[in-house]
mmCIF file of C-alpha atoms in Angstrom:
data_model
loop_
_atom_site.group_PDB
_atom_site.id
_atom_site.type_symbol
_atom_site.label_atom_id
_atom_site.label_comp_id
_atom_site.label_asym_id
_atom_site.label_seq_id
_atom_site.Cartn_x
_atom_site.Cartn_y
_atom_site.Cartn_z
ATOM 1 C CA MET S 1073 17.759 8.633 12.346
ATOM 2 C CA ASN S 1074 14.265 9.259 10.541
ATOM 3 C CA LYS S 1075 11.532 8.389 11.951
ATOM 4 C CA LEU S 1076 10.055 6.188 9.752
ATOM 5 C CA GLU S 1077 13.388 4.496 9.439
ATOM 6 C CA ASP S 1078 13.289 3.249 13.072
ATOM 7 C CA LEU S 1079 9.564 2.179 12.476
ATOM 8 C CA LEU S 1080 10.623 0.296 9.579
ATOM 9 C CA LYS S 1081 14.048 -1.117 11.599
ATOM 10 C CA GLN S 1082 11.006 -2.350 14.169
ATOM 11 C CA ALA S 1083 8.536 -3.374 11.717
ATOM 12 C CA GLN S 1084 11.732 -5.864 10.260
ATOM 13 C CA SER S 1085 12.050 -7.877 13.358
ATOM 14 C CA GLY S 1086 8.204 -8.497 13.396
ATOM 15 C CA SER S 1087 7.178 -10.517 10.068
ATOM 16 C CA PRO S 1088 3.614 -10.891 8.455
ATOM 17 C CA ALA S 1089 1.247 -13.132 9.012
ATOM 18 C CA PRO S 1090 2.182 -15.790 6.239
ATOM 19 C CA VAL S 1091 -0.956 -15.715 4.446
ATOM 20 C CA GLU S 1092 0.289 -16.903 1.115
ATOM 21 C CA ARG S 1093 0.755 -20.272 2.046
ATOM 22 C CA TRP S 1094 -2.627 -20.264 4.354
ATOM 23 C CA ASP S 1095 -5.449 -22.443 2.013
ATOM 24 C CA PRO S 1096 -9.019 -22.516 5.032
ATOM 25 C CA PRO S 1097 -12.055 -23.390 3.652
ATOM 26 C CA TYR S 1098 -14.587 -20.293 2.003
ATOM 27 C CA CYS S 1099 -16.866 -18.846 4.682
ATOM 28 C CA GLY S 1100 -18.571 -16.110 2.297
ATOM 29 C CA ASP S 1101 -18.829 -12.405 2.409
ATOM 30 C CA ILE S 1102 -19.409 -11.252 6.249
ATOM 31 C CA GLY S 1103 -19.410 -7.121 5.205
ATOM 32 C CA LEU S 1104 -15.995 -6.039 5.355
ATOM 33 C CA ARG S 1105 -15.470 -2.917 3.298
ATOM 34 C CA ILE S 1106 -12.500 -1.249 2.424
ATOM 35 C CA LEU S 1107 -13.494 2.836 0.672
ATOM 36 C CA ARG S 1108 -11.547 4.336 -1.078
ATOM 37 C CA ASP S 1109 -10.506 6.855 1.696
ATOM 38 C CA GLY S 1110 -8.547 3.305 3.612
ATOM 39 C CA GLN S 1111 -11.607 3.749 6.092
ATOM 40 C CA TRP S 1112 -12.438 -0.342 6.874
ATOM 41 C CA HIS S 1113 -16.403 -0.566 7.697
ATOM 42 C CA TYR S 1114 -18.215 -4.032 8.798
ATOM 43 C CA GLN S 1115 -21.563 -4.539 7.560
ATOM 44 C CA GLY S 1116 -22.293 -0.951 6.987
ATOM 45 C CA SER S 1117 -20.561 0.951 9.817
ATOM 46 C CA ALA S 1118 -17.075 2.066 9.984
ATOM 47 C CA ILE S 1119 -14.812 -0.003 12.247
ATOM 48 C CA PRO S 1120 -13.737 3.014 15.239
ATOM 49 C CA ARG S 1121 -11.116 0.647 16.519
ATOM 50 C CA PRO S 1122 -7.823 1.430 14.773
ATOM 51 C CA ALA S 1123 -6.050 -1.728 16.781
ATOM 52 C CA LEU S 1124 -8.432 -3.925 15.335
ATOM 53 C CA VAL S 1125 -7.982 -2.169 11.592
ATOM 54 C CA LYS S 1126 -4.184 -2.988 11.692
ATOM 55 C CA LEU S 1127 -4.972 -6.817 12.932
ATOM 56 C CA PHE S 1128 -7.325 -7.265 10.012
ATOM 57 C CA ALA S 1129 -4.660 -5.597 7.571
ATOM 58 C CA ARG S 1130 -2.075 -8.265 8.865
ATOM 59 C CA VAL S 1131 -4.251 -11.013 7.504
ATOM 60 C CA LEU S 1132 -5.299 -9.086 4.218
ATOM 61 C CA ARG S 1133 -4.485 -11.182 0.686
ATOM 62 C CA ARG S 1134 -5.213 -10.392 -2.480
ATOM 63 C CA ASP S 1135 -5.314 -13.352 -4.262
ATOM 64 C CA GLU S 1136 -4.465 -13.906 -8.079
ATOM 65 C CA ASP S 1137 -8.278 -13.416 -9.838
ATOM 66 C CA GLY S 1138 -7.823 -10.037 -7.693
ATOM 67 C CA ARG S 1139 -10.175 -11.013 -4.636
ATOM 68 C CA TYR S 1140 -9.573 -10.284 -1.419
ATOM 69 C CA PHE S 1141 -9.707 -11.700 1.256
ATOM 70 C CA LEU S 1142 -9.516 -11.371 5.536
ATOM 71 C CA VAL S 1143 -7.553 -15.427 6.008
ATOM 72 C CA THR S 1144 -6.954 -16.977 9.160
ATOM 73 C CA PRO S 1145 -5.672 -20.814 9.260
ATOM 74 C CA ALA S 1146 -9.083 -21.873 10.006
ATOM 75 C CA GLU S 1147 -11.360 -19.347 7.132
ATOM 76 C CA LYS S 1148 -11.370 -17.459 4.568
ATOM 77 C CA VAL S 1149 -13.780 -14.291 3.955
ATOM 78 C CA ASP S 1150 -14.534 -11.899 1.661
ATOM 79 C CA VAL S 1151 -13.547 -8.089 1.694
ATOM 80 C CA ALA S 1152 -14.705 -6.013 -0.944
ATOM 81 C CA VAL S 1153 -11.971 -2.788 -1.596
ATOM 82 C CA ALA S 1154 -12.891 0.950 -3.899
ATOM 83 C CA ASP S 1155 -8.804 0.944 -4.926
ATOM 84 C CA ALA S 1156 -6.229 0.135 -2.306
ATOM 85 C CA PRO S 1157 -6.605 -1.820 0.564
ATOM 86 C CA PHE S 1158 -4.276 0.766 2.081
ATOM 87 C CA ILE S 1159 -3.345 4.086 1.809
ATOM 88 C CA ALA S 1160 -0.095 6.108 2.106
ATOM 89 C CA VAL S 1161 -0.047 9.007 4.308
ATOM 90 C CA GLU S 1162 3.570 10.377 5.192
ATOM 91 C CA MET S 1163 7.157 9.807 3.370
ATOM 92 C CA GLU S 1164 10.257 10.187 3.997
ATOM 93 C CA ALA S 1165 13.029 10.955 1.131
ATOM 94 C CA SER S 1166 16.686 11.039 1.546
ATOM 95 C CA GLY S 1167 19.388 12.074 -1.074
ATOM 96 C CA ARG S 1168 18.745 12.628 -4.433
ATOM 97 C CA GLY S 1169 18.733 11.496 -7.838
ATOM 98 C CA ARG S 1170 19.628 7.503 -7.987
ATOM 99 C CA SER S 1171 21.081 7.622 -4.691
ATOM 100 C CA GLN S 1172 17.375 8.822 -3.377
ATOM 101 C CA SER S 1173 15.558 7.194 -0.821
ATOM 102 C CA LEU S 1174 12.129 6.725 0.079
ATOM 103 C CA LEU S 1175 10.416 5.922 3.122
ATOM 104 C CA PHE S 1176 6.388 5.524 3.369
ATOM 105 C CA ARG S 1177 3.727 5.042 6.095
ATOM 106 C CA THR S 1178 0.412 3.605 5.795
ATOM 107 C CA ASN S 1179 -2.895 4.208 7.096
ATOM 108 C CA VAL S 1180 -2.355 1.118 9.233
ATOM 109 C CA ASP S 1181 1.351 1.308 10.263
ATOM 110 C CA ASP S 1182 3.333 -0.136 7.350
ATOM 111 C CA VAL S 1183 6.444 0.556 6.583
ATOM 112 C CA ILE S 1184 7.661 0.515 3.410
ATOM 113 C CA LYS S 1185 11.006 1.371 1.508
ATOM 114 C CA CYS S 1186 10.259 1.714 -1.809
ATOM 115 C CA GLY S 1187 13.186 0.054 -4.248
ATOM 116 C CA ALA S 1188 12.865 -3.033 -6.654
ATOM 117 C CA GLU S 1189 10.927 -4.828 -4.103
ATOM 118 C CA HIS S 1190 8.293 -2.251 -3.711
ATOM 119 C CA PRO S 1191 8.320 -0.580 -6.376
ATOM 120 C CA LEU S 1192 5.823 2.877 -7.064
ATOM 121 C CA ARG S 1193 3.540 2.420 -10.010
ATOM 122 C CA PHE S 1194 1.640 5.235 -11.485
ATOM 123 C CA VAL S 1195 -1.724 5.545 -12.813
ATOM 124 C CA ALA S 1196 -2.772 8.183 -15.086
ATOM 125 C CA GLY S 1197 -6.227 9.044 -13.429
ATOM 126 C CA GLU S 1198 -9.422 9.902 -15.688
ATOM 127 C CA PRO S 1199 -9.429 13.544 -16.957
ATOM 128 C CA ASP S 1200 -9.848 15.966 -13.934
ATOM 129 C CA HIS S 1201 -8.832 13.534 -10.853
ATOM 130 C CA GLY S 1202 -5.000 13.646 -11.772
ATOM 131 C CA LEU S 1203 -2.023 11.359 -10.774
ATOM 132 C CA LYS S 1204 -3.142 7.572 -8.829
ATOM 133 C CA PRO S 1205 0.773 7.101 -7.628
ATOM 134 C CA TYR S 1206 0.988 2.784 -5.604
ATOM 135 C CA VAL S 1207 3.574 1.506 -4.001
ATOM 136 C CA HIS S 1208 3.778 -2.358 -3.263
ATOM 137 C CA VAL S 1209 3.412 -3.040 0.371
ATOM 138 C CA ARG S 1210 3.366 -7.166 0.507
ATOM 139 C CA GLY S 1211 1.761 -10.276 -1.481
ATOM 140 C CA ARG S 1212 -0.233 -8.404 -4.098
ATOM 141 C CA LEU S 1213 -1.372 -5.313 -1.840
ATOM 142 C CA GLU S 1214 -0.537 -1.631 -2.907
ATOM 143 C CA ALA S 1215 -1.334 1.529 -1.128
ATOM 144 C CA LEU S 1216 -2.412 4.291 -2.864
ATOM 145 C CA MET S 1217 -0.572 7.945 -2.523
ATOM 146 C CA ALA S 1218 -2.506 10.722 -0.284
ATOM 147 C CA ARG S 1219 -2.966 13.799 -2.061
ATOM 148 C CA ALA S 1220 -0.334 15.503 -0.242
ATOM 149 C CA LEU S 1221 2.331 12.784 -0.729
ATOM 150 C CA VAL S 1222 1.317 12.636 -4.811
ATOM 151 C CA TYR S 1223 2.365 16.535 -4.821
ATOM 152 C CA ASP S 1224 5.179 15.564 -2.544
ATOM 153 C CA LEU S 1225 6.347 12.871 -4.986
ATOM 154 C CA VAL S 1226 5.960 15.168 -7.984
ATOM 155 C CA GLU S 1227 8.192 18.031 -6.754
ATOM 156 C CA LEU S 1228 10.790 14.776 -6.448
ATOM 157 C CA ALA S 1229 10.311 14.112 -10.528
ATOM 158 C CA GLU S 1230 14.069 13.913 -11.801
ATOM 159 C CA ALA S 1231 15.043 13.124 -15.512
ATOM 160 C CA GLY S 1232 15.349 9.293 -16.124
ATOM 161 C CA PRO S 1233 18.678 6.772 -16.680
ATOM 162 C CA ASP S 1234 18.572 8.041 -20.868
ATOM 163 C CA GLY S 1235 17.954 11.311 -19.507
ATOM 164 C CA ALA S 1236 14.441 11.363 -21.315
ATOM 165 C CA GLY S 1237 11.153 11.344 -19.589
ATOM 166 C CA LEU S 1238 10.304 12.224 -15.864
ATOM 167 C CA GLY S 1239 10.123 9.869 -12.835
ATOM 168 C CA ILE S 1240 10.782 8.819 -9.703
ATOM 169 C CA TRP S 1241 14.182 7.235 -7.742
ATOM 170 C CA SER S 1242 14.559 5.383 -4.672
ATOM 171 C CA ASP S 1243 17.120 2.811 -3.834
ATOM 172 C CA GLY S 1244 18.667 3.065 -7.099
ATOM 173 C CA ALA S 1245 15.522 2.053 -9.319
ATOM 174 C CA PHE S 1246 13.879 4.182 -11.221
ATOM 175 C CA PHE S 1247 9.679 4.457 -11.828
ATOM 176 C CA PRO S 1248 8.775 6.590 -15.236
ATOM 177 C CA LEU S 1249 5.721 9.234 -14.385
ATOM 178 C CA PRO S 1250 2.725 8.826 -17.010
ATOM 179 C CA GLU S 1251 3.359 11.296 -19.733
ATOM 180 C CA ALA S 1252 1.058 13.290 -20.251
ATOM 181 C CA GLY S 1253 -1.650 13.208 -23.228
#
């Protein structure tokens, strides 16, 4: 068994907080930020305790209007997110082509099996910023791929179901890469 597969099984045994069902009163902006590199800050200072960041990540929610909040049954506070709230920092690939399966681990130790329920999304970055792949984590939350994983993903690119266009297969789903242009 692969290391990420073991972590995925452990994660599936515990359910995430039901933040989508909670509707607590809004308590304002207390100075929480998630930087582009995935670092969490409180009132301008990095949060040095990984356990605290992981706890906050478990109650993070993105609403339909695109705003991010930490949500508990009793309160809701703003979180400013520079890009994506999480960074995919590790990937395991097994199989090839249509039978390929990709697992990702985030900087807060979420483990995601990429597929129809957890799709990849690619954004062509501004000139000289290259390709930005994201994987759906939960709710409306995504993880941006760390730069090293971008290169690993591109190496896995194969022709699509119709033989045209390149993309990534995972768990029977095909995720097309944007055309160069």
